[in-house]
Coordinates of C-alpha atoms in Angstrom, one line a residue:
X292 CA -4.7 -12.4 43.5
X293 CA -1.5 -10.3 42.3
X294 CA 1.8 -10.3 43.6
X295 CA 1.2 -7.1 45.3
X296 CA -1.4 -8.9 47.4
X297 CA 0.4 -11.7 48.2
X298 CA 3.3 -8.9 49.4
X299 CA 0.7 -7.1 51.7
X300 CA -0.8 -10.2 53.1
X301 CA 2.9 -11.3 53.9
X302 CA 3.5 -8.3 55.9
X303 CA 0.3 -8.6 57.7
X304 CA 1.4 -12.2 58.1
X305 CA 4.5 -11.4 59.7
X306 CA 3.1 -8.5 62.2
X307 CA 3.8 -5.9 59.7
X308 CA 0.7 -3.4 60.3
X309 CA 1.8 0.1 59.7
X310 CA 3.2 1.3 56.2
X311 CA 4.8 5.0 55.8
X312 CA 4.7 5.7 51.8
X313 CA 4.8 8.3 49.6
X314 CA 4.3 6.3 46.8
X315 CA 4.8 7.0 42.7
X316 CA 3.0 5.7 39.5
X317 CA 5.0 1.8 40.1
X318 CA 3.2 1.3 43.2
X319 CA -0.1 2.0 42.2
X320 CA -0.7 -1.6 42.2
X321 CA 0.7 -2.2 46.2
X322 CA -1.5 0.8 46.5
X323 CA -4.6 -0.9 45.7
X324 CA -3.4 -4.0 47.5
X325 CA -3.2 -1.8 50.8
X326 CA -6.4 -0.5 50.0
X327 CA -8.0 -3.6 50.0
X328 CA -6.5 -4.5 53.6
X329 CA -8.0 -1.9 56.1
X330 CA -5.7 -3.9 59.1
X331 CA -2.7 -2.0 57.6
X332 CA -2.3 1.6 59.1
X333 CA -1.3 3.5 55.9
X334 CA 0.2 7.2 56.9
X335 CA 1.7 9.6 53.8
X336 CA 5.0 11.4 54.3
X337 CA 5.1 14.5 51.7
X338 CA 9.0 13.7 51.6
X339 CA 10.7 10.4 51.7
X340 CA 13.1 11.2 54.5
X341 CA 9.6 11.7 56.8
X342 CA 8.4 8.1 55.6
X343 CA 12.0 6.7 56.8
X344 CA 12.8 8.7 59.3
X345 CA 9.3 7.8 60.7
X346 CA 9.5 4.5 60.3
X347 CA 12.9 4.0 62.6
X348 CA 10.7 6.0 65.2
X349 CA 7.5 3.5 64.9
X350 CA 10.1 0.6 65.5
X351 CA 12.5 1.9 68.2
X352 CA 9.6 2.3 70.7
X353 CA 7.1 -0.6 68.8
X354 CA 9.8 -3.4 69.0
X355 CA 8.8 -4.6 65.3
X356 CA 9.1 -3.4 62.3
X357 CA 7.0 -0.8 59.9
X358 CA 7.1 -1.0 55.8
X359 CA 8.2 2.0 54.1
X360 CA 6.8 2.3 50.4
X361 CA 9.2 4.6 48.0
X362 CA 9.0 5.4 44.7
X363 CA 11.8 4.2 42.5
X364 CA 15.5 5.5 43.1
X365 CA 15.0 8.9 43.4
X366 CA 12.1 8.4 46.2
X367 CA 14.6 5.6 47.9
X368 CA 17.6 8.4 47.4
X369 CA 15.1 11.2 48.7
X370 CA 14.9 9.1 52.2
X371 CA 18.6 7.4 52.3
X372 CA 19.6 10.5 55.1
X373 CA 17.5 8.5 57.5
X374 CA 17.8 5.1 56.2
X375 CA 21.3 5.7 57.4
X376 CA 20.7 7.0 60.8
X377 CA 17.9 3.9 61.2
X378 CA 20.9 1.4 60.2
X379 CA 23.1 2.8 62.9
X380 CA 20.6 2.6 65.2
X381 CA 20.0 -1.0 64.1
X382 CA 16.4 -0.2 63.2
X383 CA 14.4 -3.2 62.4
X384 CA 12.4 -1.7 59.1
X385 CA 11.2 -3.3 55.6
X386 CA 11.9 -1.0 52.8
X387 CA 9.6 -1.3 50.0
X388 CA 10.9 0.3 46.5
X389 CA 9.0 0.6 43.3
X390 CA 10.9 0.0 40.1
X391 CA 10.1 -0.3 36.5
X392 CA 8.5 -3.5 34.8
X393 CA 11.3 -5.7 34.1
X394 CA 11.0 -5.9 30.6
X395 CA 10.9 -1.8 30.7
X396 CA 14.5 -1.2 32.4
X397 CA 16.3 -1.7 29.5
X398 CA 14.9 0.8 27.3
X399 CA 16.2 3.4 29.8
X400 CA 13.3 5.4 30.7
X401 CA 14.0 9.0 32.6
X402 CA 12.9 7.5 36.4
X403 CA 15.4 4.5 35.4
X404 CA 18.3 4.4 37.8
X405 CA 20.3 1.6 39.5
X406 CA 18.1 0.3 42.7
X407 CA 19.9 -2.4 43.9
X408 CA 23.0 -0.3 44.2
X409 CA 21.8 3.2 45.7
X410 CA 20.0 1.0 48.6
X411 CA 22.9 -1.2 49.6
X412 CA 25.1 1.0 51.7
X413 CA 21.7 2.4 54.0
X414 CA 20.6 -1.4 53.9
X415 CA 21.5 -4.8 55.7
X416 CA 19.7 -7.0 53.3
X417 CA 18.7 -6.1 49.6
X418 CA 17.0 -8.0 47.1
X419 CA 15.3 -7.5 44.0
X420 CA 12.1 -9.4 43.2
X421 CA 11.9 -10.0 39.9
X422 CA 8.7 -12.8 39.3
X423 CA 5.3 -12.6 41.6
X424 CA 5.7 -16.1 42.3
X425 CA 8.8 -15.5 44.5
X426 CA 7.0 -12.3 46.5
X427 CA 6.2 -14.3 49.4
X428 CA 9.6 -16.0 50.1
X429 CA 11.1 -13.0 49.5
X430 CA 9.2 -10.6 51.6
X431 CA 10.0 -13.6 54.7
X432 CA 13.8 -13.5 53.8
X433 CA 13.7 -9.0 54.4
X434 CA 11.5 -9.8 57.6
X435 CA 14.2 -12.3 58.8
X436 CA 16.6 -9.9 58.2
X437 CA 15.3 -6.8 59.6
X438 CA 14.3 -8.7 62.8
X439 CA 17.4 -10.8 63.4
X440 CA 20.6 -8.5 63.9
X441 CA 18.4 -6.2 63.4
X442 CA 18.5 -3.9 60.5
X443 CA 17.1 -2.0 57.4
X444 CA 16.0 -4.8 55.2
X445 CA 14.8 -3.1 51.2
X446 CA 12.9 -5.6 48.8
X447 CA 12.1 -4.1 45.5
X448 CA 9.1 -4.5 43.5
X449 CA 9.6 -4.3 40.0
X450 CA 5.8 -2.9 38.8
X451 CA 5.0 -6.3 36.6
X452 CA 6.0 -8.7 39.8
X453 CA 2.9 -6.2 41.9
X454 CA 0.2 -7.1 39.3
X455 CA 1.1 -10.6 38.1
X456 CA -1.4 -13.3 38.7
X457 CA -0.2 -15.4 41.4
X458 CA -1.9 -18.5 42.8
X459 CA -4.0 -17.8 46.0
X460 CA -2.1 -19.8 48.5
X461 CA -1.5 -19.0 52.3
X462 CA 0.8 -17.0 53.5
X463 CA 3.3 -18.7 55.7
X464 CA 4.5 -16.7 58.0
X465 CA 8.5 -16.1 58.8
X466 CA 10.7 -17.9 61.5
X467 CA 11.8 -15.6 63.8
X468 CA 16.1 -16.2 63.4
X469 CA 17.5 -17.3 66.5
X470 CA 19.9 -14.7 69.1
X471 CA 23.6 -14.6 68.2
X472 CA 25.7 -16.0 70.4
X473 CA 27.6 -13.8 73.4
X474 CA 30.8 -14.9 74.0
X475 CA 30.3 -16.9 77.7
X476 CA 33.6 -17.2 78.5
X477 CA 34.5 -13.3 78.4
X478 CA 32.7 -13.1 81.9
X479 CA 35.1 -15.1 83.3
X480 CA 37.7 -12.7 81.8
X481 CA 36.1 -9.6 83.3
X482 CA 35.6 -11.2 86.9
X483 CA 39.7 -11.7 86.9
X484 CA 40.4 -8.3 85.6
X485 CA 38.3 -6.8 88.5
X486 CA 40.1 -9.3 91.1
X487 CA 43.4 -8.1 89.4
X488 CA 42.4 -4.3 90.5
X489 CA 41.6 -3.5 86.8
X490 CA 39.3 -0.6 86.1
X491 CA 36.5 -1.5 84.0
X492 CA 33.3 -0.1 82.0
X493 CA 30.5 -1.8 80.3
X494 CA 29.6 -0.1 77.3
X495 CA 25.6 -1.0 77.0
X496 CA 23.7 -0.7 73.8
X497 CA 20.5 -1.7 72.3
X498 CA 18.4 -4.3 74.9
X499 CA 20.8 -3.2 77.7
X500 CA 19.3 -0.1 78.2
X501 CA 16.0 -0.8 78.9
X502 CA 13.8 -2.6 81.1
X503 CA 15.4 -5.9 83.3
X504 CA 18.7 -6.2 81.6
X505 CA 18.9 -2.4 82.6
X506 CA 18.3 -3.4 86.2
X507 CA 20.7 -6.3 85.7
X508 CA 23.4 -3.9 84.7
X509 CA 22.9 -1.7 87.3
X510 CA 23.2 -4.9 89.9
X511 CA 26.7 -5.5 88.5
X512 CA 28.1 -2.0 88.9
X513 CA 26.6 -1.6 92.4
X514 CA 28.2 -5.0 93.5
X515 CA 31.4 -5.0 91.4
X516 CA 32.3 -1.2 90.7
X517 CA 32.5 -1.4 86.9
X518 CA 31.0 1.8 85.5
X519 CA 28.2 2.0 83.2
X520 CA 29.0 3.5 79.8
X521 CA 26.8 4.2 76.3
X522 CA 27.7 5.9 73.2
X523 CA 27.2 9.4 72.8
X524 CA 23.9 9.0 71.1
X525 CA 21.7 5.6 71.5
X526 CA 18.7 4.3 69.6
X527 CA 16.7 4.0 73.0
X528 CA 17.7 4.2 76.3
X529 CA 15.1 4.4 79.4
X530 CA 16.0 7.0 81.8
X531 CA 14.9 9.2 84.7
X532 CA 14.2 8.9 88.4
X533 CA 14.2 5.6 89.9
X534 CA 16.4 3.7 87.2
X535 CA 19.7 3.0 86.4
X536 CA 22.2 6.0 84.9
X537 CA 24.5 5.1 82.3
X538 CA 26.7 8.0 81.2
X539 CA 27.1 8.8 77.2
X540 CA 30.1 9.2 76.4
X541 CA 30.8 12.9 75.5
X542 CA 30.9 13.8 71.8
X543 CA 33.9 15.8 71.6
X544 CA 36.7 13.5 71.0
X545 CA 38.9 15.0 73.8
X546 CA 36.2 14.6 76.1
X547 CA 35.3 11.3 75.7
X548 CA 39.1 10.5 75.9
X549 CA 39.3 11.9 79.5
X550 CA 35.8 10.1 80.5
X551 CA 37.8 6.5 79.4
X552 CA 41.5 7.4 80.4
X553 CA 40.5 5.4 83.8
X554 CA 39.2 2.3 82.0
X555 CA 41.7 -0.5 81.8
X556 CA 39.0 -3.0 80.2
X557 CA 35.7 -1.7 78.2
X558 CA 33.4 -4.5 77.3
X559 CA 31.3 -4.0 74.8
X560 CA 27.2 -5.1 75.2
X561 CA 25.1 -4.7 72.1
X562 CA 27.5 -2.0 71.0
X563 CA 30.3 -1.6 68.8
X564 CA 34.0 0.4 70.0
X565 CA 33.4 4.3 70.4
X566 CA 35.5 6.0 67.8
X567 CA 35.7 9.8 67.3
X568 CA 32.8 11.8 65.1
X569 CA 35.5 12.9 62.7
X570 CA 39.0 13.5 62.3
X571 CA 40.8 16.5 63.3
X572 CA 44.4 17.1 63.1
X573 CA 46.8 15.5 65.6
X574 CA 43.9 14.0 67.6
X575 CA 43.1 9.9 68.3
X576 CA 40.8 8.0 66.4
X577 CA 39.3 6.4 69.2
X578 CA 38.6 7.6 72.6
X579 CA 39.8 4.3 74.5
X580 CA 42.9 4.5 75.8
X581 CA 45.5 2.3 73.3
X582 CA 47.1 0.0 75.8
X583 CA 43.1 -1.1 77.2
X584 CA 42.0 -3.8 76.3
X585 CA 38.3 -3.7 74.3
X586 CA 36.5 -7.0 74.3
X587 CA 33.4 -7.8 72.8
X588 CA 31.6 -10.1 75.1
X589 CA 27.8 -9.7 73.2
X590 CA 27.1 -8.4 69.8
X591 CA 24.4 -6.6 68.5
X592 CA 21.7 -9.3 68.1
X593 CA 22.6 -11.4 70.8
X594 CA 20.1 -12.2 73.8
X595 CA 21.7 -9.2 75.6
X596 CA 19.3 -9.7 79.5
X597 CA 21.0 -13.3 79.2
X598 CA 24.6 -12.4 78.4
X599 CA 24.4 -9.4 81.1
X600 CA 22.7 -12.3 83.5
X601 CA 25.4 -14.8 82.9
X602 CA 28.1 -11.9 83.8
X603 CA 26.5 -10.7 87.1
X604 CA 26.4 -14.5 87.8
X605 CA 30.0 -15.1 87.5
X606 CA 30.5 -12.0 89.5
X607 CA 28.1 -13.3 92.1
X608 CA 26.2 -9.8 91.8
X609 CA 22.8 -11.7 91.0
X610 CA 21.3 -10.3 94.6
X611 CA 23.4 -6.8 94.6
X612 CA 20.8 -4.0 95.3
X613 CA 21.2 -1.6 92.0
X614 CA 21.6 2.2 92.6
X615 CA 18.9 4.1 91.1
X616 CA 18.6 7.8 89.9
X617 CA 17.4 10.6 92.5
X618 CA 14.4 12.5 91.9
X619 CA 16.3 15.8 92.0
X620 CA 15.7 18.3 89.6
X621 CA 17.9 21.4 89.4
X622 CA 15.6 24.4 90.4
X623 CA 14.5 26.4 87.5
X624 CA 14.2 30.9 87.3
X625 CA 10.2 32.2 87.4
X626 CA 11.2 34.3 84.6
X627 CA 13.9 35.8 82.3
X628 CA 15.7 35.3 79.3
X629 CA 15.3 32.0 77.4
X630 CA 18.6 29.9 76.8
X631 CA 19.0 26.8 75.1
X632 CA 20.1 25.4 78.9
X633 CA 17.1 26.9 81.0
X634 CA 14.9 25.1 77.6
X635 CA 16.2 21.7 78.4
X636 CA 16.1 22.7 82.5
X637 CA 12.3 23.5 82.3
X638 CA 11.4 20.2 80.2
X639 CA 12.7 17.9 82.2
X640 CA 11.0 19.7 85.3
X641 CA 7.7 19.4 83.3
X642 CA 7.9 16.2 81.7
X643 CA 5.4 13.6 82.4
X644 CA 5.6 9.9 83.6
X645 CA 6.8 7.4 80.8
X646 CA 7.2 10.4 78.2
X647 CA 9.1 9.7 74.9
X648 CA 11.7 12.7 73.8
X649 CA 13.5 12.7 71.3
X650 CA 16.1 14.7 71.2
X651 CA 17.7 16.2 67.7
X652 CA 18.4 19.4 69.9
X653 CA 22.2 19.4 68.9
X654 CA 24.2 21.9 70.6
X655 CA 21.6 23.8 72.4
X656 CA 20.4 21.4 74.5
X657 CA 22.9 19.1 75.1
X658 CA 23.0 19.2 78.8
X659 CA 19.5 17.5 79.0
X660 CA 20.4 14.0 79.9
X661 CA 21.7 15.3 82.5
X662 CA 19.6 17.4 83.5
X663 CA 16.5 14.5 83.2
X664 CA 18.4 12.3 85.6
X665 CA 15.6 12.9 88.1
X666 CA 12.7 13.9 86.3
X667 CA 10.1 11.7 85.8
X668 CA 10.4 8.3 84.0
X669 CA 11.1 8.2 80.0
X670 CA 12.4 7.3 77.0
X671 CA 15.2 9.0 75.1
X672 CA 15.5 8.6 71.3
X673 CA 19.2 9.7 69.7
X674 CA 19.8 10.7 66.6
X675 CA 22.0 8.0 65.8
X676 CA 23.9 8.4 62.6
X677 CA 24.7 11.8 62.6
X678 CA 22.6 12.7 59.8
X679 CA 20.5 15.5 60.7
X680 CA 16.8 15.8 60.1
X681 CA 15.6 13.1 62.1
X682 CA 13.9 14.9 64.9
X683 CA 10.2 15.6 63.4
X684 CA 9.9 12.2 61.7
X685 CA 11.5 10.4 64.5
X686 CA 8.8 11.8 67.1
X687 CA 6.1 11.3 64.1
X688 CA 6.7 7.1 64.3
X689 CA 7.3 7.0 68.0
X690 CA 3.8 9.0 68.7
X691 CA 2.0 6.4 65.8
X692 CA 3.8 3.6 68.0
X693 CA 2.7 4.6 71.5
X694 CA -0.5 6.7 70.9
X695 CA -0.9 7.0 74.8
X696 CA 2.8 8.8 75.6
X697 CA 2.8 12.0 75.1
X698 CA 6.2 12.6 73.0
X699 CA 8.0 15.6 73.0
X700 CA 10.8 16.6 70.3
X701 CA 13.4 18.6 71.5
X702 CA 14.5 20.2 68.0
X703 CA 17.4 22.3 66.9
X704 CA 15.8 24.7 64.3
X705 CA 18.2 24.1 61.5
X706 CA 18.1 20.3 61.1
X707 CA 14.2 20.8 62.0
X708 CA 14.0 22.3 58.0
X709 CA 15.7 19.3 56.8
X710 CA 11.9 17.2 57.4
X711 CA 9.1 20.1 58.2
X712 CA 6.8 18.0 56.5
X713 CA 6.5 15.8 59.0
X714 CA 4.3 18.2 61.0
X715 CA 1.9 17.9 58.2
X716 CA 1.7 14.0 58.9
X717 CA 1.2 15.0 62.8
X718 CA -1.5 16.9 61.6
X719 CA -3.2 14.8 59.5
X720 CA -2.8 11.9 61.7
X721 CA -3.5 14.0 65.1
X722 CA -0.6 12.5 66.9
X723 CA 0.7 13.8 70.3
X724 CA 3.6 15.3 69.8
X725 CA 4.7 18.5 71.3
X726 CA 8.0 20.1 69.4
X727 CA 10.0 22.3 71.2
X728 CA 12.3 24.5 68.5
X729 CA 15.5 25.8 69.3
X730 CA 15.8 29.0 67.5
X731 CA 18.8 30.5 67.8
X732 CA 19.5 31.0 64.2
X733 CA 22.4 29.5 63.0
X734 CA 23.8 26.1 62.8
X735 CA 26.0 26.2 66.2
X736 CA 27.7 23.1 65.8
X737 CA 28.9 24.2 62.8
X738 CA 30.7 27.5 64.7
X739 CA 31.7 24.9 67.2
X740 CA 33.2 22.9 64.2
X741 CA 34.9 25.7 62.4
X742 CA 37.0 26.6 65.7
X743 CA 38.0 22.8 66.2
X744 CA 39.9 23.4 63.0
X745 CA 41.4 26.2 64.5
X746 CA 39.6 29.1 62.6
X747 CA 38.2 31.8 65.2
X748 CA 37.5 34.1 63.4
X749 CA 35.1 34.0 60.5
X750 CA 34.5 35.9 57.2
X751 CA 31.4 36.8 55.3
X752 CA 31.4 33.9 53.3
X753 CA 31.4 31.5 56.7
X754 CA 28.8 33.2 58.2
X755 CA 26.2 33.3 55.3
X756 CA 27.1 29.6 55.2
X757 CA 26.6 28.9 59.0
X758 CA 23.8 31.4 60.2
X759 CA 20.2 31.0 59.5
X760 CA 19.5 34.6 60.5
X761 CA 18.6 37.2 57.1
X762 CA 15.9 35.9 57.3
X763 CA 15.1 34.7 59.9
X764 CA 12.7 31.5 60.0
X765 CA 9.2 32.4 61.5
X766 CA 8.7 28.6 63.2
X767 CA 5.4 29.2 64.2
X768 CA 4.1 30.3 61.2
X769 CA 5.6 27.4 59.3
X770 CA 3.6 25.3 61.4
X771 CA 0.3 26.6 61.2
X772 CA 1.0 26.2 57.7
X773 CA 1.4 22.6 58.1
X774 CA -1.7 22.7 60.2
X775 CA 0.0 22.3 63.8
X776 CA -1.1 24.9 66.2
X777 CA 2.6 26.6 67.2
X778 CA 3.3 29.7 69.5
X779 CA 6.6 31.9 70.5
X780 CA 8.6 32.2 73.3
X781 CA 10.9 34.5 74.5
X782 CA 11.2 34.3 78.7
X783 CA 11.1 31.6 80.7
X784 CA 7.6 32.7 81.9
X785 CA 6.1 32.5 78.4
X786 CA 7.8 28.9 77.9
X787 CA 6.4 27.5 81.1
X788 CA 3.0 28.5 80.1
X789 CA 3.7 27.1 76.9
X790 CA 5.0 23.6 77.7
X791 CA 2.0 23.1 80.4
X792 CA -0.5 23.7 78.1
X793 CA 0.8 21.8 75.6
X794 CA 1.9 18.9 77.7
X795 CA -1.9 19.0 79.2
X796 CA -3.6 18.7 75.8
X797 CA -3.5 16.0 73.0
X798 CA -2.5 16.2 70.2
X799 CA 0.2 18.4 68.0
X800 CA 1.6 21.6 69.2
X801 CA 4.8 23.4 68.5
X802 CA 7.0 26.0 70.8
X803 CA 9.2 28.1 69.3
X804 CA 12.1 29.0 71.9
X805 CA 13.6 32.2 70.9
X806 CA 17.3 31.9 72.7

């Protein structure tokens, strides 16, 4: 046995079962070790930011983690875009990266490049492993860590540490780290505030937007008037007809100032305080209003159904009836011209039960969470960080997660060329994913950008920098390239036809929306 086996069986050990790589010549020795255990799913990403990108997917809907296997720095650097967006989403995911023997590094070969330090700011937890004989403890320390706040854990594999004898010895398996504490003593705070006549909000991440806590949450606004509040984009939330709404906050920063200008007390659940996506001139940092007060009563990692159950118990809202979402769907046109809003109208008419979209559809289809509020029951996957090209690898690991749901990717088509190769992994691994591409040719929120810095009119140079137009991309023949079966539409008529056949199939299939 090699420390490359001893690494694989740990991960099996520890529930670890699906590994995303695009592996190099340092691996080829984990690559054999995988080889030899046909319990680990093995799926190739033809770029690095697919393998991580799909990985944060797998483990937002799987609940666990996935390994990703990268080759050296560059392959690590190739997929930090959505390493970044997976640790703002607080993505539990084990990192594997190749890197040269030990006693090779100081000679300086070409690949050579400083591991440790390009993974750090896209990782919680980093460690080099730099003798076989430590593999094990090591790979149980990065599960620990991607499993206990949780967050991007990356353990690098130095190619003499993979094929080093080791003794064969079990694998213990690792301790799964305890919750972090919620502050109890905050819910006494926010039952005075509300006798006092203070307005207050909840801002719910993570665990708080799903299942009972969900449920719990909604008992406390229905019983105590506190409203509901997420940020603007969240790893997971489950929404639809019949549960709980929780409003995003808006994205614009004047916006989501008016949407909190009535809170006198936000209390942060799993979440961190909002703050604006950048700066602009003259405008506040944070949306929250600067004489509120902002309290964090649970942090990320902490046992967020008890800490919501401890607060509706002190507000005596423990038999309160929540309010759920209507199933009322905003009627749709039989036919016409295709824009980005009728796009995101028709899917949520058409979506089917307990369907998982995720939605990288940027400014042309914001207005679908809304819309959705009483479509049929589902899962909504953000793109987190801001980093774009997420949306194709994101619906790749959620689809290799939940190979029953039918996923649907509502796509914007600029940040849709960022990872295109992930349709070749749908392909390959026949998932069930059905993209939806909004092609309006240009990057939008780009315009929108440009005239938030007060320029209005643009130049030659800002267009050819901001418009995807000459030429134009030809979606559907980039997919059948990829080997995903793809179509055009231009009315709403075409669309509907579209979606319904796709949605009634397995299996991948991509609709360009021409709008």
């Amino acid at each position: 046995m090699n420390g490359a086996d001893r690494l694989c069986d740990g991960l099996l050990a520890n529930d670890v079962d699906v590994c995303f790589a695009n592996p190099g010549t340092s691996e080829m020795h984990f690559v054999a070790a995988l080889d030899r255990k046909p319990q680990m799913r093995c799926i190739l990403g033809l770029f690095e930011g697919v393998v991580t990108g799909a990985a944060d997917g797998y483990a937002r809907m799987a609940g666990k983690p996935a390994s990703t296997l990268l080759h050296l720095g560059p392959g690590l650097g190739n997929g930090i875009a959505n390493l970044h967006n997976a640790k703002r989403a607080r993505t539990p995911m084990i990192n594997i990266v190749g890197n040269h023997a030990t006693y090779h590094r100081q000679f300086n070969a070409p690949l050579n490049s400083d591991v440790e330090t390009l993974a750090a700011p896209m990782s919680d937890w980093v460690r080099s492993t730099e003798s076989a004989t430590e593999i094990g403890a090591d790979l149980n320390d990065a599960w620990t860590a991607a499993v206990g706040t949780p967050g991007v854990a990356t353990l690098i594999l130095p190619a003499d540490t993979a094929w080093n004898d080791v003794p064969d010895a079990p694998v213990a398996r690792a301790q799964r780290p305890a919750p972090r504490p919620f502050e109890a003593a905050v819910a006494a705070q926010v039952r005075q505030a509300i006798t006092r006549g203070m307005r207050v909000a909840l801002l719910l991440g993570a665990e708080a937007l799903k299942g009972k806590a969900l449920e719990i949450a909604g008992r406390i606004a229905a019983h105590s008037g506190v409203r509901l509040l997420c940020q603007t984009s969240v790893a997971r939330a489950e929404r639809g007809a019949g549960r709980v709404v929780v409003s995003p906050l808006p994205y614009r920063i004047e916006a989501a100032v008016k949407a909190l200008e009535n809170v006198d007390m936000l209390v942060l659940v799993g979440e961190d305080e909002p703050v604006a996506f950048f700066a602009y001139p003259g405008r506040p940092n944070k949306p929250a209003r600067p004489d509120a007060a902002v309290i964090e009563y649970a942090p990320p990692g902490a046992d967020l159904l008890e800490a919501l159950g401890h607060l509706a118990q002190e507000l005596g809202a423990e038999r309160a009836q929540a309010i759920p979402s209507r199933a009322e769907l905003p009627e749709a046109p039989q036919d016409g011209a295709l824009t980005g809003e009728l796009v995101t109208q028709l899917v949520a008419r058409m979506l089917p039960d307990q369907a998982i979209v995720v939605d990288e559809s940027i400014t042309a289809g914001w207005r679908f969470g809304e819309q959705a509020r009483g479509a049929a029951q589902h899962d909504v996957l953000d793109l987190t960080g801001g980093a774009i090209g997420i949306g194709l690898p994101l619906s790749t690991g959620a689809a290799v997660a939940c190979p029953d749901r039918k996923v649907v990717c509502l796509q914007a088509d600029g940040s849709g060329m960022y990872t295109i190769q992930a349709l070749w992994t749908q392909a390959r691994e026949q998932l069930d994913v059905v993209t939806v591409v909004f092609a309006n040719r240009t990057y939008s929120t780009l315009h929108g950008e440009m005239r938030n810095v007060g320029v209005n009119d643009f130049g030659e140079n800002a267009r050819r920098m901001l418009n995807l137009d000459t030429p134009a991309l030809d979606w559907v023949a980039l997919a059948k390239g990829h080997g995903v079966e793809a179509a055009r539409a231009g009315t709403v008529a075409q669309f509907t036809q579209l979606l319904a056949s796709a949605i009634g199939r397995k299996g991948p299939f991509l609709i360009e929306a021409v709008i």
